[in-house]
mmCIF file of C-alpha atoms in Angstrom:
data_model
loop_
_atom_site.group_PDB
_atom_site.id
_atom_site.type_symbol
_atom_site.label_atom_id
_atom_site.label_comp_id
_atom_site.label_asym_id
_atom_site.label_seq_id
_atom_site.Cartn_x
_atom_site.Cartn_y
_atom_site.Cartn_z
ATOM 1 C CA UNK A 1 -5.190 8.267 9.881
ATOM 2 C CA UNK A 2 -3.108 8.408 12.904
ATOM 3 C CA UNK A 3 -1.889 4.830 12.087
ATOM 4 C CA UNK A 4 -0.515 5.277 8.526
ATOM 5 C CA UNK A 5 1.102 8.366 9.136
ATOM 6 C CA UNK A 6 4.002 7.264 11.294
ATOM 7 C CA UNK A 7 4.669 4.642 8.437
ATOM 8 C CA UNK A 8 4.842 6.606 5.495
ATOM 9 C CA UNK A 9 6.629 8.968 7.100
ATOM 10 C CA UNK A 10 9.022 6.543 8.325
ATOM 11 C CA UNK A 11 9.307 4.700 4.981
ATOM 12 C CA UNK A 12 9.394 8.374 2.959
ATOM 13 C CA UNK A 13 11.693 7.048 0.334
ATOM 14 C CA UNK A 14 11.423 5.464 -3.245
ATOM 15 C CA UNK A 15 12.935 3.473 -6.023
ATOM 16 C CA UNK A 16 13.400 4.621 -9.686
ATOM 17 C CA UNK A 17 10.528 4.222 -11.989
ATOM 18 C CA UNK A 18 10.143 1.518 -14.754
ATOM 19 C CA UNK A 19 6.436 0.999 -16.583
ATOM 20 C CA UNK A 20 2.806 0.468 -15.929
ATOM 21 C CA UNK A 21 -0.424 -0.050 -17.077
ATOM 22 C CA UNK A 22 -3.500 2.075 -16.610
ATOM 23 C CA UNK A 23 -7.231 1.449 -17.703
ATOM 24 C CA UNK A 24 -7.362 5.101 -18.940
ATOM 25 C CA UNK A 25 -5.533 8.312 -19.579
ATOM 26 C CA UNK A 26 -3.865 9.535 -16.683
ATOM 27 C CA UNK A 27 -4.402 13.435 -15.922
ATOM 28 C CA UNK A 28 -1.583 15.608 -16.771
ATOM 29 C CA UNK A 29 1.239 15.662 -14.800
ATOM 30 C CA UNK A 30 0.735 12.194 -13.759
ATOM 31 C CA UNK A 31 3.722 9.656 -14.346
ATOM 32 C CA UNK A 32 2.171 6.149 -14.923
ATOM 33 C CA UNK A 33 5.944 4.849 -14.920
ATOM 34 C CA UNK A 34 6.740 5.100 -11.420
ATOM 35 C CA UNK A 35 7.389 1.699 -9.638
ATOM 36 C CA UNK A 36 4.332 1.899 -7.852
ATOM 37 C CA UNK A 37 2.144 1.717 -10.693
ATOM 38 C CA UNK A 38 3.625 -1.344 -11.755
ATOM 39 C CA UNK A 39 2.469 -3.566 -8.674
ATOM 40 C CA UNK A 40 -1.083 -3.647 -9.680
ATOM 41 C CA UNK A 41 -2.766 -3.226 -13.643
ATOM 42 C CA UNK A 42 -5.514 -0.939 -14.041
ATOM 43 C CA UNK A 43 -7.570 -4.273 -15.212
ATOM 44 C CA UNK A 44 -6.898 -5.753 -12.048
ATOM 45 C CA UNK A 45 -7.078 -2.403 -9.724
ATOM 46 C CA UNK A 46 -11.078 -2.601 -11.370
ATOM 47 C CA UNK A 47 -12.086 -5.767 -9.937
ATOM 48 C CA UNK A 48 -11.339 -3.715 -6.761
ATOM 49 C CA UNK A 49 -12.350 -0.305 -7.186
ATOM 50 C CA UNK A 50 -14.376 -0.086 -10.097
ATOM 51 C CA UNK A 51 -13.766 0.965 -13.943
ATOM 52 C CA UNK A 52 -12.384 3.121 -14.937
ATOM 53 C CA UNK A 53 -9.483 2.698 -12.921
ATOM 54 C CA UNK A 54 -7.344 5.818 -13.339
ATOM 55 C CA UNK A 55 -4.180 6.794 -12.223
ATOM 56 C CA UNK A 56 -5.275 10.065 -10.538
ATOM 57 C CA UNK A 57 -1.730 10.902 -8.860
ATOM 58 C CA UNK A 58 1.956 9.795 -8.807
ATOM 59 C CA UNK A 59 5.221 10.697 -7.550
ATOM 60 C CA UNK A 60 8.281 9.229 -6.871
ATOM 61 C CA UNK A 61 7.067 6.051 -4.713
ATOM 62 C CA UNK A 62 3.270 6.784 -4.659
ATOM 63 C CA UNK A 63 0.608 5.360 -7.128
ATOM 64 C CA UNK A 64 -3.165 6.430 -6.408
ATOM 65 C CA UNK A 65 -6.059 5.161 -8.603
ATOM 66 C CA UNK A 66 -9.333 6.381 -8.114
ATOM 67 C CA UNK A 67 -12.337 3.950 -9.723
ATOM 68 C CA UNK A 68 -15.608 3.913 -11.074
ATOM 69 C CA UNK A 69 -17.443 2.898 -7.877
ATOM 70 C CA UNK A 70 -18.570 5.879 -5.515
ATOM 71 C CA UNK A 71 -15.714 7.125 -2.870
ATOM 72 C CA UNK A 72 -13.294 4.095 -4.255
ATOM 73 C CA UNK A 73 -9.419 4.814 -4.065
ATOM 74 C CA UNK A 74 -6.284 2.789 -3.541
ATOM 75 C CA UNK A 75 -3.283 4.228 -2.989
ATOM 76 C CA UNK A 76 -0.294 1.978 -3.707
ATOM 77 C CA UNK A 77 3.322 2.686 -1.998
ATOM 78 C CA UNK A 78 6.286 1.458 -2.588
ATOM 79 C CA UNK A 79 9.829 1.504 -0.539
ATOM 80 C CA UNK A 80 13.033 0.253 -2.197
ATOM 81 C CA UNK A 81 14.915 -0.996 0.878
ATOM 82 C CA UNK A 82 18.456 0.351 0.253
ATOM 83 C CA UNK A 83 16.860 3.625 -0.499
ATOM 84 C CA UNK A 84 15.435 3.749 2.965
ATOM 85 C CA UNK A 85 19.088 4.791 4.673
ATOM 86 C CA UNK A 86 18.979 1.301 6.437
ATOM 87 C CA UNK A 87 21.937 -0.725 6.551
ATOM 88 C CA UNK A 88 21.712 -3.573 3.895
ATOM 89 C CA UNK A 89 20.247 -6.870 5.869
ATOM 90 C CA UNK A 90 18.365 -4.788 8.426
ATOM 91 C CA UNK A 91 15.261 -3.844 6.194
ATOM 92 C CA UNK A 92 13.045 -6.555 7.546
ATOM 93 C CA UNK A 93 14.194 -5.572 11.300
ATOM 94 C CA UNK A 94 13.524 -1.759 10.357
ATOM 95 C CA UNK A 95 9.714 -3.116 8.931
ATOM 96 C CA UNK A 96 9.424 -4.943 12.161
ATOM 97 C CA UNK A 97 10.005 -1.943 14.305
ATOM 98 C CA UNK A 98 7.915 0.270 12.058
ATOM 99 C CA UNK A 99 4.730 -2.380 12.732
ATOM 100 C CA UNK A 100 5.431 -2.686 16.080
ATOM 101 C CA UNK A 101 5.324 1.091 16.259
ATOM 102 C CA UNK A 102 2.319 1.079 14.233
ATOM 103 C CA UNK A 103 0.854 -1.318 17.170
ATOM 104 C CA UNK A 104 1.935 0.615 19.874
ATOM 105 C CA UNK A 105 0.044 3.966 18.490
ATOM 106 C CA UNK A 106 -3.285 1.606 17.182
ATOM 107 C CA UNK A 107 -5.891 0.299 19.392
ATOM 108 C CA UNK A 108 -5.680 -3.456 20.382
ATOM 109 C CA UNK A 109 -6.602 -5.461 17.472
ATOM 110 C CA UNK A 110 -6.775 -2.799 14.814
ATOM 111 C CA UNK A 111 -3.029 -3.958 13.111
ATOM 112 C CA UNK A 112 -3.616 -7.569 12.443
ATOM 113 C CA UNK A 113 -1.047 -10.214 10.801
ATOM 114 C CA UNK A 114 -2.459 -10.863 7.172
ATOM 115 C CA UNK A 115 -1.167 -14.546 6.370
ATOM 116 C CA UNK A 116 0.233 -15.325 2.960
ATOM 117 C CA UNK A 117 1.705 -11.880 1.755
ATOM 118 C CA UNK A 118 5.274 -11.452 1.488
ATOM 119 C CA UNK A 119 7.700 -12.670 3.771
ATOM 120 C CA UNK A 120 5.229 -10.225 6.254
ATOM 121 C CA UNK A 121 2.362 -8.494 6.346
ATOM 122 C CA UNK A 122 0.234 -6.384 8.532
ATOM 123 C CA UNK A 123 -3.647 -4.943 8.067
ATOM 124 C CA UNK A 124 -5.060 -2.029 9.606
ATOM 125 C CA UNK A 125 -8.085 -3.370 10.572
ATOM 126 C CA UNK A 126 -10.506 -0.485 12.367
ATOM 127 C CA UNK A 127 -13.589 -1.468 14.106
ATOM 128 C CA UNK A 128 -15.017 1.961 14.082
ATOM 129 C CA UNK A 129 -14.811 2.687 10.203
ATOM 130 C CA UNK A 130 -17.123 4.816 8.699
ATOM 131 C CA UNK A 131 -15.176 6.015 5.878
ATOM 132 C CA UNK A 132 -14.624 2.441 4.753
ATOM 133 C CA UNK A 133 -10.599 3.027 4.791
ATOM 134 C CA UNK A 134 -8.106 0.544 5.312
ATOM 135 C CA UNK A 135 -4.552 -0.311 4.841
ATOM 136 C CA UNK A 136 -1.793 -3.049 4.828
ATOM 137 C CA UNK A 137 1.748 -2.847 5.072
ATOM 138 C CA UNK A 138 3.882 -5.935 3.707
ATOM 139 C CA UNK A 139 7.442 -6.150 3.613
ATOM 140 C CA UNK A 140 8.784 -9.338 0.485
ATOM 141 C CA UNK A 141 12.782 -9.823 0.051
ATOM 142 C CA UNK A 142 14.077 -6.129 1.190
ATOM 143 C CA UNK A 143 11.441 -3.972 -0.017
ATOM 144 C CA UNK A 144 7.993 -2.968 1.486
ATOM 145 C CA UNK A 145 4.475 -1.747 0.262
ATOM 146 C CA UNK A 146 1.615 -0.207 1.765
ATOM 147 C CA UNK A 147 -1.872 0.173 0.048
ATOM 148 C CA UNK A 148 -4.132 2.016 1.388
ATOM 149 C CA UNK A 149 -8.056 2.229 0.442
ATOM 150 C CA UNK A 150 -11.273 3.866 1.095
ATOM 151 C CA UNK A 151 -14.718 2.491 0.191
ATOM 152 C CA UNK A 152 -14.051 -1.003 -0.882
ATOM 153 C CA UNK A 153 -13.325 -3.366 2.443
ATOM 154 C CA UNK A 154 -10.407 -4.922 4.169
ATOM 155 C CA UNK A 155 -10.765 -7.627 1.987
ATOM 156 C CA UNK A 156 -10.447 -6.193 -1.026
ATOM 157 C CA UNK A 157 -7.363 -4.137 0.058
ATOM 158 C CA UNK A 158 -5.722 -7.431 1.025
ATOM 159 C CA UNK A 159 -6.434 -8.827 -2.380
ATOM 160 C CA UNK A 160 -4.797 -5.951 -4.052
ATOM 161 C CA UNK A 161 -1.538 -6.434 -1.187
ATOM 162 C CA UNK A 162 -1.660 -10.021 -2.510
ATOM 163 C CA UNK A 163 -1.348 -8.725 -6.196
ATOM 164 C CA UNK A 164 1.697 -6.307 -5.297
ATOM 165 C CA UNK A 165 3.291 -8.828 -3.379
ATOM 166 C CA UNK A 166 3.469 -11.294 -6.480
ATOM 167 C CA UNK A 167 5.583 -8.850 -8.170
ATOM 168 C CA UNK A 168 7.991 -7.484 -5.384
#
């Protein structure tokens, strides 16, 4: 989607891996220990995308989950503040600038504030959304996370963001 591409490209750096919880065995080549996979457990993800929730893809900053519901998936992208090349103390200003860029690319009302998630959170809430695709961009501390989903709706996407923010 046009509005997530700019954010993802602008924030395309990562943090080191730690540990994760997955409901099923990931396919070969997938590393369930990347930090993005720690932000929402497999059991928690199943509430949103259906059981079994399986980690389908990982990279240094990405954990992609596939669920038991038809066409349901969720991606968690974690970006550590210090790994973005932003001077220490400027991470929030950088995030706010990225959100303003997203708002400029979107139609009025498509980027909406999400209350009570992290220090700042904004959601992509498209009016014409045949694919049921949503995103939430959140900032907490000096790090940020982008949650993207398909097939589960906006409210579920916000629910995933709340869980992820609670672990930042």
